Coordinates of C-alpha atoms and ligand atoms in Angstrom, one line a residue:
X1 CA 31.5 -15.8 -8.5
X2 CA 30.4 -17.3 -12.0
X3 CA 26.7 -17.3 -13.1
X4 CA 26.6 -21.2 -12.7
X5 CA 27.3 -20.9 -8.5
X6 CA 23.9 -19.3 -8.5
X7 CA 21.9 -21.6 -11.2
X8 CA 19.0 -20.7 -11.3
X9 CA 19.8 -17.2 -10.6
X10 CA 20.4 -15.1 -13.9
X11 CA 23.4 -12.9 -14.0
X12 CA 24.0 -9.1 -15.1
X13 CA 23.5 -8.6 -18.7
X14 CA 20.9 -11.3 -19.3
X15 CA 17.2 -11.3 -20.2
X16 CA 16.1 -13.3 -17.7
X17 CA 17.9 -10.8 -14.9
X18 CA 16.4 -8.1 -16.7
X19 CA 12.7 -9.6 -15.9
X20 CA 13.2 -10.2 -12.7
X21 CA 14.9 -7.0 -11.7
X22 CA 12.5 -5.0 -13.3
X23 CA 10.6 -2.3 -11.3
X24 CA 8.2 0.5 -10.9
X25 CA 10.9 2.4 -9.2
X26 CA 13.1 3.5 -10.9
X27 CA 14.8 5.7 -8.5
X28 CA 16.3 2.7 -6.3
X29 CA 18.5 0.3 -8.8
X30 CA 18.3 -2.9 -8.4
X31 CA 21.5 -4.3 -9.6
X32 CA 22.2 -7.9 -7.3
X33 CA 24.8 -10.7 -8.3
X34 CA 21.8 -12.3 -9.8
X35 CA 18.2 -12.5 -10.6
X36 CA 15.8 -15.1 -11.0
X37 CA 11.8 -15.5 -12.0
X38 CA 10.3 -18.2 -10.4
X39 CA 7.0 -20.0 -11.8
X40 CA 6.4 -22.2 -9.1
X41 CA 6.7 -23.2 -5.2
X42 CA 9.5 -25.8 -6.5
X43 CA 11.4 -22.9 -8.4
X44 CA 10.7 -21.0 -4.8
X45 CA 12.0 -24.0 -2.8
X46 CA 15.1 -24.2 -5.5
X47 CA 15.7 -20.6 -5.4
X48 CA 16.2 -20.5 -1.4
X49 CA 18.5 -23.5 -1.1
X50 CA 20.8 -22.0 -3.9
X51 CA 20.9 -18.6 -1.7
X52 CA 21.3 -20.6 1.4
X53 CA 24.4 -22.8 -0.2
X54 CA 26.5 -19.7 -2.0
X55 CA 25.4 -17.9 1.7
X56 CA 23.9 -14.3 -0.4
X57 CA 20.9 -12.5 1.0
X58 CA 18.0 -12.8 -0.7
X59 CA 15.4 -9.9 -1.9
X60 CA 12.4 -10.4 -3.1
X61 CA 10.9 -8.2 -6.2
X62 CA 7.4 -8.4 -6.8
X63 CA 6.5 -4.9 -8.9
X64 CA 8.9 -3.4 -7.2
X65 CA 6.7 -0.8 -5.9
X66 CA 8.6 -0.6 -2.7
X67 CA 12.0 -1.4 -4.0
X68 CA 13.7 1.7 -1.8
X69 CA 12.5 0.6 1.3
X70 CA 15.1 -1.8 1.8
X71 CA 18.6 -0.9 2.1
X72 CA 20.7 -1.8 -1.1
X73 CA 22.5 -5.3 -1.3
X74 CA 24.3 -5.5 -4.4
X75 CA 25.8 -9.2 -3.6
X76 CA 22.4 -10.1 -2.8
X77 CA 20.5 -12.3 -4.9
X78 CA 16.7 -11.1 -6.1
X79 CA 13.6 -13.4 -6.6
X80 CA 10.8 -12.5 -8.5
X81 CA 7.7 -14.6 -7.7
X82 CA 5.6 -14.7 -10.7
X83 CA 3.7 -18.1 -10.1
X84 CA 1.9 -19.9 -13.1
X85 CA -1.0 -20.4 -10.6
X86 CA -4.5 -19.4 -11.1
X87 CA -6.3 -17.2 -8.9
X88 CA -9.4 -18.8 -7.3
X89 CA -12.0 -17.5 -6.2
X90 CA -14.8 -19.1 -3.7
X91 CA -17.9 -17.1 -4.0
X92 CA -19.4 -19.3 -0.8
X93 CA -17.1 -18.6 1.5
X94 CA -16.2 -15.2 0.0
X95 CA -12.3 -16.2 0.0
X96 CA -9.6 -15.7 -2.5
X97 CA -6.8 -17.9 -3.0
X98 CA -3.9 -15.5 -4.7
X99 CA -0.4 -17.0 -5.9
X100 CA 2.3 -15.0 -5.9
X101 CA 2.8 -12.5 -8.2
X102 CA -0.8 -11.3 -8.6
X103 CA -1.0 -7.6 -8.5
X104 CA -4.6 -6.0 -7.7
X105 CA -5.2 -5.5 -11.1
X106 CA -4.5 -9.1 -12.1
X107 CA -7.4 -10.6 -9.8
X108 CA -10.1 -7.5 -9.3
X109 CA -11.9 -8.5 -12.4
X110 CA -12.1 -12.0 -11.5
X111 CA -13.3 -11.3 -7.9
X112 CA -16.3 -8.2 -8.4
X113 CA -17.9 -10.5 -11.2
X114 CA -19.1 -12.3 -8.3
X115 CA -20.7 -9.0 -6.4
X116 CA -17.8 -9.0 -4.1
X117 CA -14.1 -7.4 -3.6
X118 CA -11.0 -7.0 -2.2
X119 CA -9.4 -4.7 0.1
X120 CA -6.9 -3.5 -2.2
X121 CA -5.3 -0.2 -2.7
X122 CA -5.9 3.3 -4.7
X123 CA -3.5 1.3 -7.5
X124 CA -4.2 -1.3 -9.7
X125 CA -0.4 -2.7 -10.0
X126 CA 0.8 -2.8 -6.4
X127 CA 1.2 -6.4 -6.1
X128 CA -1.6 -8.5 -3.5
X129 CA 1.1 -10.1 -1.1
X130 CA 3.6 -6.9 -0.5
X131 CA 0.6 -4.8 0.0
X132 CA -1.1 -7.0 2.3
X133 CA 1.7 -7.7 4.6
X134 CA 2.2 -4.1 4.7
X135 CA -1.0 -3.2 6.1
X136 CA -2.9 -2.2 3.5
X137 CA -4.9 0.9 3.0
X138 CA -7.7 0.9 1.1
X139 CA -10.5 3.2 0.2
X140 CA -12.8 0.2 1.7
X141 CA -11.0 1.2 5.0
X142 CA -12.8 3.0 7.4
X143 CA -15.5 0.2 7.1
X144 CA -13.6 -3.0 7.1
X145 CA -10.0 -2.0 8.5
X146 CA -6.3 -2.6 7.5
X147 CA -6.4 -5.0 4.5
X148 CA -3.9 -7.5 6.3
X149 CA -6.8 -8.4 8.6
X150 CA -8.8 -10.0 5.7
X151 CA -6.1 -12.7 5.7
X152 CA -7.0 -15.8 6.7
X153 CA -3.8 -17.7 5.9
X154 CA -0.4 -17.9 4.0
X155 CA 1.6 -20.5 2.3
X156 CA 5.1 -19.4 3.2
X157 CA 8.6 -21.0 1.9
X158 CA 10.8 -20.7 4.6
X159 CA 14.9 -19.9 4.7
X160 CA 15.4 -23.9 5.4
X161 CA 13.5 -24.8 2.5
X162 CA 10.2 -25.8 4.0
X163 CA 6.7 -25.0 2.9
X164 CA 4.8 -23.7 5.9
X165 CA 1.1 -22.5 6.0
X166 CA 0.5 -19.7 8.1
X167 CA -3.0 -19.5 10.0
X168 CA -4.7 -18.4 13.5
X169 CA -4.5 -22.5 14.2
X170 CA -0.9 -23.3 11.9
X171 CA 2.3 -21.5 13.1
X172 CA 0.3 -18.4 14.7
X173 CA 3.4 -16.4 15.9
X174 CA 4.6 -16.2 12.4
X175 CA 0.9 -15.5 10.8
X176 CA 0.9 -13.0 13.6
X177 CA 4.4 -11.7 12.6
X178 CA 4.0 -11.9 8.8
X179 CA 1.0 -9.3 8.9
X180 CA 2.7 -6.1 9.5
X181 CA 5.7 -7.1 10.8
X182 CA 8.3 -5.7 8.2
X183 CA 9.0 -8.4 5.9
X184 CA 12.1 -10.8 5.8
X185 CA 10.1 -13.7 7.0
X186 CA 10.4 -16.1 4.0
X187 CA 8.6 -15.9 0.7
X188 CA 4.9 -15.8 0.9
X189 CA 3.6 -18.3 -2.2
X190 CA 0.1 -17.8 -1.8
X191 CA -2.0 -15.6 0.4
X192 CA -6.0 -16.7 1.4
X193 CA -8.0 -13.5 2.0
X194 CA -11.7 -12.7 2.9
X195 CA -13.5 -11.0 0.3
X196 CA -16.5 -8.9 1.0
X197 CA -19.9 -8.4 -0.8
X198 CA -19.8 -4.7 -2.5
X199 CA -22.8 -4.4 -5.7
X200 CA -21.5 -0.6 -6.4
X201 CA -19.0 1.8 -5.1
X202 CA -20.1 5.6 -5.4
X203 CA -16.6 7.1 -6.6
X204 CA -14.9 10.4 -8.2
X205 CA -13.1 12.6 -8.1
X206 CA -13.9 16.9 -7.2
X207 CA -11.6 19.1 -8.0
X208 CA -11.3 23.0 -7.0
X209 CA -9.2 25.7 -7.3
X210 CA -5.5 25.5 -5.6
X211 CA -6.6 29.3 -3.7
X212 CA -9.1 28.0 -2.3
X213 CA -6.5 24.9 -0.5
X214 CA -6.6 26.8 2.9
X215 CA -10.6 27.1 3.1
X216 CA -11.2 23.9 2.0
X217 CA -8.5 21.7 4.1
X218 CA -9.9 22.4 7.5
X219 CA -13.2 21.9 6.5
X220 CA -12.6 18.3 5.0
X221 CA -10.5 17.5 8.5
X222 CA -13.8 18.2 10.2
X223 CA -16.2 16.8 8.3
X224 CA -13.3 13.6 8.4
X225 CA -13.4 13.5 12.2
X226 CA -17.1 11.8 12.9
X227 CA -17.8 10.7 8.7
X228 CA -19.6 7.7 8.8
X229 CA -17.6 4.5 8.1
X230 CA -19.2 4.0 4.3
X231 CA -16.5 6.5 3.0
X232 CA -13.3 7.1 2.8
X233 CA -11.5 10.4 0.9
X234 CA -7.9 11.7 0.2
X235 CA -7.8 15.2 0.1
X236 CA -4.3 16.2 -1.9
X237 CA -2.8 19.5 -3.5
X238 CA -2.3 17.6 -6.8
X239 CA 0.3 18.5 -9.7
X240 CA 0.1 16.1 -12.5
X241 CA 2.3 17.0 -15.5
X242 CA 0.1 17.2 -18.8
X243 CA -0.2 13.6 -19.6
X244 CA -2.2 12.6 -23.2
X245 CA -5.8 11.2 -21.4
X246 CA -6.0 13.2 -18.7
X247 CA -8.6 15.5 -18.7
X248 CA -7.9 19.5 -19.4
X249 CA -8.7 20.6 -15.4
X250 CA -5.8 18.3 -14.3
X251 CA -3.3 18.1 -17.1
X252 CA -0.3 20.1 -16.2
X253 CA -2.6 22.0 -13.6
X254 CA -1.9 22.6 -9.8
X255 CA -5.2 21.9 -8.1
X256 CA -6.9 20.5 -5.1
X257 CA -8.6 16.6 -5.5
X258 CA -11.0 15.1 -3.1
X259 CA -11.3 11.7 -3.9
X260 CA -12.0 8.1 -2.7
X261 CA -15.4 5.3 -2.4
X262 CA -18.2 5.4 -0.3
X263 CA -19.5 1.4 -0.4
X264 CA -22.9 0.1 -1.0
X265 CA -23.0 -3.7 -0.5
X266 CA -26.0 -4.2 -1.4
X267 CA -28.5 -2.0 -4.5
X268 CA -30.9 -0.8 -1.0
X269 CA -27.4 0.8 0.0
X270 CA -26.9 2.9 -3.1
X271 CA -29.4 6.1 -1.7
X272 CA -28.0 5.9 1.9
X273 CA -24.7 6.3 -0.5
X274 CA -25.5 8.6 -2.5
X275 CA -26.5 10.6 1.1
X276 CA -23.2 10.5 2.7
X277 CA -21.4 12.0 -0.5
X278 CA -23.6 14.8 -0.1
X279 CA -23.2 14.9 2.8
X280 CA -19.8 15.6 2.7
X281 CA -19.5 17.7 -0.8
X282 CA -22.4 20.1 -0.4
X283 CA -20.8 22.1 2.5
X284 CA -17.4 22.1 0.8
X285 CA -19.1 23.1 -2.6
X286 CA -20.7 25.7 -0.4
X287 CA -17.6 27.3 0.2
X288 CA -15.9 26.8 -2.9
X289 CA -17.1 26.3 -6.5
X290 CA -15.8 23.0 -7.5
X291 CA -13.7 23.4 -10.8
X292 CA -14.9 19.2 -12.1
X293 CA -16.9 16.4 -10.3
X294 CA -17.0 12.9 -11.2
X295 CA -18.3 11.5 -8.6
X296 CA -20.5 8.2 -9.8
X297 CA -21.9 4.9 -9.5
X298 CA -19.5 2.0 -10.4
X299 CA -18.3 -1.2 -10.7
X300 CA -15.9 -2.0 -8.0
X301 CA -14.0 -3.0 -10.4
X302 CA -13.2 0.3 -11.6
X303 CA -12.1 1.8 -7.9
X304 CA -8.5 1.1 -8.7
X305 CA -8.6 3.8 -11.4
X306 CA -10.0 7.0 -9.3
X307 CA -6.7 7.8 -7.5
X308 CA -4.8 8.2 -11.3
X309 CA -1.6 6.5 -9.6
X310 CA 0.9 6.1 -12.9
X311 CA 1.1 2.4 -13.7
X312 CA 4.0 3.1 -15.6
X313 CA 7.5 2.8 -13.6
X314 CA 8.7 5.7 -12.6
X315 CA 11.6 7.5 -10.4
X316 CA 9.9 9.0 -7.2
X317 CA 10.5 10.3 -4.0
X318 CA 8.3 10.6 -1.1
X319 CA 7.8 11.2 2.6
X320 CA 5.3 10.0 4.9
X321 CA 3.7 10.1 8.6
X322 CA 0.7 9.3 10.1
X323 CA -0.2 12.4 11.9
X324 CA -2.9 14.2 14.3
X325 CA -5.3 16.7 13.0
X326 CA -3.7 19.9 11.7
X327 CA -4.2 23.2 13.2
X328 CA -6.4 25.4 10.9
X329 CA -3.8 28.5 11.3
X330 CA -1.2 26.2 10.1
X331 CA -2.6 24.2 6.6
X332 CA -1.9 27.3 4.5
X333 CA 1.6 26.7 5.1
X334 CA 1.4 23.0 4.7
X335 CA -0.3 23.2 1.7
X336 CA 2.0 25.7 0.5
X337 CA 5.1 23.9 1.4
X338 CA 5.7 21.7 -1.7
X339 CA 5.1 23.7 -4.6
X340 CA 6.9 21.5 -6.6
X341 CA 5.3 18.2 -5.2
X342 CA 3.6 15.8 -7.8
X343 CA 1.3 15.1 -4.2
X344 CA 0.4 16.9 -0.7
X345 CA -2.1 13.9 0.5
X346 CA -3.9 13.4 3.4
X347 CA -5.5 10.4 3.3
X348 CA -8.4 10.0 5.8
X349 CA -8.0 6.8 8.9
X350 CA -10.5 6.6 11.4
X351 CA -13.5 4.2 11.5
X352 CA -12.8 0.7 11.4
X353 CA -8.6 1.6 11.0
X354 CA -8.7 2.5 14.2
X355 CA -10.0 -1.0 15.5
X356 CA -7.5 -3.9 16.5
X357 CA -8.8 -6.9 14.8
X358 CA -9.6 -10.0 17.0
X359 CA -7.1 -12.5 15.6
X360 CA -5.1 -9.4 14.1
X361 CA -1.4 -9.5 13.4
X362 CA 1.5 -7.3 14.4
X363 CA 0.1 -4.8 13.0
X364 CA -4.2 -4.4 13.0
X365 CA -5.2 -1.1 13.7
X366 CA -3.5 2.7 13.1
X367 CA -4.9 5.1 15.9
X368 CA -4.3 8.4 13.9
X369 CA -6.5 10.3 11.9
X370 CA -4.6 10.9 8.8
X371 CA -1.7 9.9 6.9
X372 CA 0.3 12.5 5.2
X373 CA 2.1 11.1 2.2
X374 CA 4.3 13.6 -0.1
X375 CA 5.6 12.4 -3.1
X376 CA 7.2 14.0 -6.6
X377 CA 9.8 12.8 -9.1
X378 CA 13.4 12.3 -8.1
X379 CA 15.4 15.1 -7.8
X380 CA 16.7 18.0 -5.2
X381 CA 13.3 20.1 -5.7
X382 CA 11.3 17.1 -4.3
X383 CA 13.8 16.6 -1.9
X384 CA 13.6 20.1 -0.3
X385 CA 10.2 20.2 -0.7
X386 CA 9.5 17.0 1.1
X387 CA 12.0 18.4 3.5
X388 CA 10.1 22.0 3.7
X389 CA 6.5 20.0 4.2
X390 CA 7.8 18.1 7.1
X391 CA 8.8 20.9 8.8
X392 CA 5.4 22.9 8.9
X393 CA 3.5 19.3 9.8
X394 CA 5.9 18.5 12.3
X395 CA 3.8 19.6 15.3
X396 CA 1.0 16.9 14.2
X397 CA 3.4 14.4 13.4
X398 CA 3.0 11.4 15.8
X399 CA 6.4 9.6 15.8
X400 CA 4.7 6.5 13.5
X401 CA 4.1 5.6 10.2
X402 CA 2.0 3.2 8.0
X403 CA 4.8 0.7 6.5
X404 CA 3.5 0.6 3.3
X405 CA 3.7 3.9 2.8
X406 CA 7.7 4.1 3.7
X407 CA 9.1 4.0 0.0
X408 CA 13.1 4.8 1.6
X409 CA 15.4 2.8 4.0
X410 CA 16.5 6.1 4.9
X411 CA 12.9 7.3 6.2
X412 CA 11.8 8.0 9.3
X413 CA 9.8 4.9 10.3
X414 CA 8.1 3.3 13.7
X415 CA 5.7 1.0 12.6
X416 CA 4.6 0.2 16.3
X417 CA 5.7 0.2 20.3
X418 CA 9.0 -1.5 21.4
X419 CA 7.2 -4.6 22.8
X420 CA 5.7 -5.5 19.4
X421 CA 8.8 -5.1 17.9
X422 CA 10.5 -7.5 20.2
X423 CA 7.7 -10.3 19.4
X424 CA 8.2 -9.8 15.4
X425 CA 12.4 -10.0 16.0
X426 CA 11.9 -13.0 18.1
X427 CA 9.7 -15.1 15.4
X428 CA 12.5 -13.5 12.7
X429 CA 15.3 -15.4 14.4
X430 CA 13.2 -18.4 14.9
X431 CA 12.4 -18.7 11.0
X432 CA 15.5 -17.4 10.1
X433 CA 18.2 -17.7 11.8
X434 CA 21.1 -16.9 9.7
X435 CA 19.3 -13.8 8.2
X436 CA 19.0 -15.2 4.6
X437 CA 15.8 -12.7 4.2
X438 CA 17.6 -10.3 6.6
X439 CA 17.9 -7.7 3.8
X440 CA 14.1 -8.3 2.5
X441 CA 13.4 -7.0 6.2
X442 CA 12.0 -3.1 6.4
X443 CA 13.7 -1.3 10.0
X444 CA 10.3 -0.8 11.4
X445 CA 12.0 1.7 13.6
X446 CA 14.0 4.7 13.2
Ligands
LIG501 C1 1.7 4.3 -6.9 C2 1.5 3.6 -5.6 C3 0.3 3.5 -5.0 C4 0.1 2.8 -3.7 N1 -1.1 2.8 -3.1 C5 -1.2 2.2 -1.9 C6 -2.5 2.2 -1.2 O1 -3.5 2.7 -1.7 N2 -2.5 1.6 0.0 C7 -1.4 1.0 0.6 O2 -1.5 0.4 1.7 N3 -0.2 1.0 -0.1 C8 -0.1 1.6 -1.3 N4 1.1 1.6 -1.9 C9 2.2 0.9 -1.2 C10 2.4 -0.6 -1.6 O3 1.3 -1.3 -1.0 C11 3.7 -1.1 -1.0 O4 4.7 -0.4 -1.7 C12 3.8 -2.6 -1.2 O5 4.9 -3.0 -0.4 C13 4.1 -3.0 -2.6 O6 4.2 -4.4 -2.7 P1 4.8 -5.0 -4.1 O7 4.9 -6.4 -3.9 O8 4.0 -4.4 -5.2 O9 6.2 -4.3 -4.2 P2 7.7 -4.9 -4.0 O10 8.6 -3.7 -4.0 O11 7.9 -5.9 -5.1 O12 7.7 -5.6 -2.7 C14 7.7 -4.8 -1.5 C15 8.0 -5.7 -0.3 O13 6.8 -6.6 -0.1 C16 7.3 -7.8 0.4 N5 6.8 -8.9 -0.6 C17 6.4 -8.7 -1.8 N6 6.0 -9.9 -2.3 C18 6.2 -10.8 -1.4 C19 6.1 -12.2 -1.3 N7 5.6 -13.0 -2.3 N8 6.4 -12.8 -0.1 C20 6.9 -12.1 0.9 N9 7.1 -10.8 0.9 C21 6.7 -10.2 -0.3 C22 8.8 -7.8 0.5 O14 9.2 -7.5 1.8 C23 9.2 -6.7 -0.5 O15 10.4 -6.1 -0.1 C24 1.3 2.2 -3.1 C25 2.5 2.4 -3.7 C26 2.7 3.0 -4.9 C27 4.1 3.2 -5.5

């Protein structure tokens, strides 16, 4: 095959492959017959008729944030929406209109000057569309749900070519299927969402001692079980290696982090905030001297950079689950598990995750508690360690996982029940019937 049978794909060796292969992980190469960066729906439209005519798969690289999750297609071909499109924003309607390409930290600034925000994630460059169709988890969570709810529609290119929207009224089987249903549809070219008023967000981080993990743990879970809906935490054993910026307590330290947001819509919301922190702090304090607090009153805006998630790529390894509450005799050995774990995280569900939506998509709601996600660089220490934490959670592990959260083909993943899966295959063959985005497509089971 010469590079001119896949114009406009770039091949190997060329700048233009090298932008659109580029990724954030680093530890799943991305090395297809060719590449390509497209700048508009037209380069999208152009893109998917050459794929169809030389008949090669065809992947689609955003950031690149999830690049292991799909099984490796070296004579695939990879596209890399990056539309020249502007984001907009209406403040009336509280919608957002995001081209592909956007990543969270590309639109945030755009969106809270207007008193409102998104439902994006703990990191600033997962991209808007990928994260969205996977679910999306948010620290805004527990109070407003799965972020793929907040879609109202999606502009779609399909495998013959044709640019679809996606709505509850347009094509409703495939908006249904598009929203949690593993990917491989088509490529999504711009994404409406609701946005939702938020003046502040009361967010930090406290940090304690690693000995006191096993004291601490349990109590969190509790207090986790009935929290009200404002806030939502992730309580990790954290390792960070000593970066320049970060501050002395966490640099090269092994500690334990509480983190997340507790919302305030409106200013009147800000005490009631302020409460529910306490609320949940003062008893833990109580048992342990906090090492560093930073907990504060911020700008939406600045949510995105509580979590410290690296923005630089990097080669990782992870695991995760969504799983029942863990037995207090058994978190020492949980926490213990992974010493060599960049992350032990439990991030907490509940509250409005736990709600189907009313016009919700194939995935809405997730029923369990937590989400455990284990993660550390690339190598054979994170791999045993990863192996070692499964094993001492595997009592509370409930057979599902949160598809964004799956960063390896080779994980164990069940997004949802056999039924759903059915519907989401069925509006697969419909759209795509020779499987040109078949490789772009996430096993949502095992
Ligand atoms: C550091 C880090 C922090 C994270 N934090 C969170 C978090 O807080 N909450 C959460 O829910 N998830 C989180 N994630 C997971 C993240 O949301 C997923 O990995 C998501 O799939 C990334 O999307 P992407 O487009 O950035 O990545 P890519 O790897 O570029 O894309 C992943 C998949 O998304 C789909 N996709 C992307 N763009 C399009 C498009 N235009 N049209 C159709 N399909 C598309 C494709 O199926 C693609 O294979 C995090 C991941 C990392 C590495």
């Amino acid at each position: 095959m010469t590079s001119t049978d896949n114009t406009p794909f770039n091949p190997p060796g060329t700048p233009g492959y090298a932008e659109a292969t580029a990724s954030f992980q680093l530890a799943a190469p991305v090395d297809p017959a060719g590449a390509f960066t497209a700048r508009s729906i037209d380069d999208v439209v152009r893109a998917v008729a050459v794929a169809r005519h030389v008949s090669r798969p065809l992947l689609l690289n955003t950031t690149g944030h999830a690049m292991g999750r799909t099984a490796p297609l070296t004579d695939s071909l990879v596209l890399h929406p990056l539309l020249d499109q502007p984001l907009r924003v209406d403040p009336d309607t509280r919608t957002a209109r995001v081209p592909a390409g956007k990543t969270w930290g590309d639109i945030l600034p755009e969106i809270t000057r207007y008193g409102l925000t998104a439902l994006h994630g703990s990191s600033s460059g997962v991209g808007v569309i990928g994260y969205l169709l996977g679910g999306g988890i948010s620290f805004y969570g527990r109070r407003f749900g799965l972020a793929a709810n907040s879609i109202r529609s999606l502009t779609v290119v399909l495998a013959d070519g044709d640019v679809v929207e996606a709505s509850g009224t347009h094509r409703p089987d495939l908006f249904w299927a598009l929203r949690g249903g593993g990917g491989g549809f088509g490529v999504v070219v711009e994404a409406q969402i609701d946005l939702v008023p938020m003046h502040r967000v009361l967010t930090g981080m406290t940090v304690w001692d690693p000995a006191d993990a096993a004291r601490l743990a349990p109590a969190w879970q509790t207090w986790a079980r009935d929290a009200p809906p404002e806030i939502t935490t992730s309580f990790r054993m954290l390792s960070l290696p000593p970066l320049p910026g970060l501050p002395p307590y966490l640099a090269g330290k092994r500690v334990i982090a509480l983190d997340g947001a507790v919302t305030a819509s409106a200013e009147s919301d800000l005490p009631a905030a302020q409460r529910i922190l306490d609320e949940m702090l003062s008893p833990l304090s109580a048992l342990a001297q906090p090492v560093a607090d930073t907990w504060a009153v911020a700008s939406p805006q600045a949510l995105p950079l509580t979590h410290l998630d690296p923005l630089q790529p990097v080669a990782f390894e992870s695991d995760s689950a969504l799983i029942q509450e863990i037995d207090t005799s058994d978190w020492a050995r949980a926490l213990e598990a992974g010493p060599s774990l960049t992350a032990f995280e439990l991030r907490q569900l509940g509250g409005a995750f736990a709600v189907p939506a009313s016009n919700g998509g194939a995935l809405d709601h997730l029923t369990a508690p937590l989400l455990y996600h284990g993660v550390g660089l690339a190598g054979e220490e994170t791999a045993r360690d990863l192996k070692a934490v499964r094993a001492a959670i595997q009592p509370f592990v409930t057979g599902y996982t949160a598809p964004n959260f799956v960063d390896h083909f080779t994980q164990r993943q069940r997004t949802y029940d056999d039924r759903t899966r059915v519907r989401v295959e069925r509006v697969r063959l419909a759209v795509d019937p020779t499987g040109l985005f078949a490789g772009d497509a996430a096993p949502t089971r095992d």
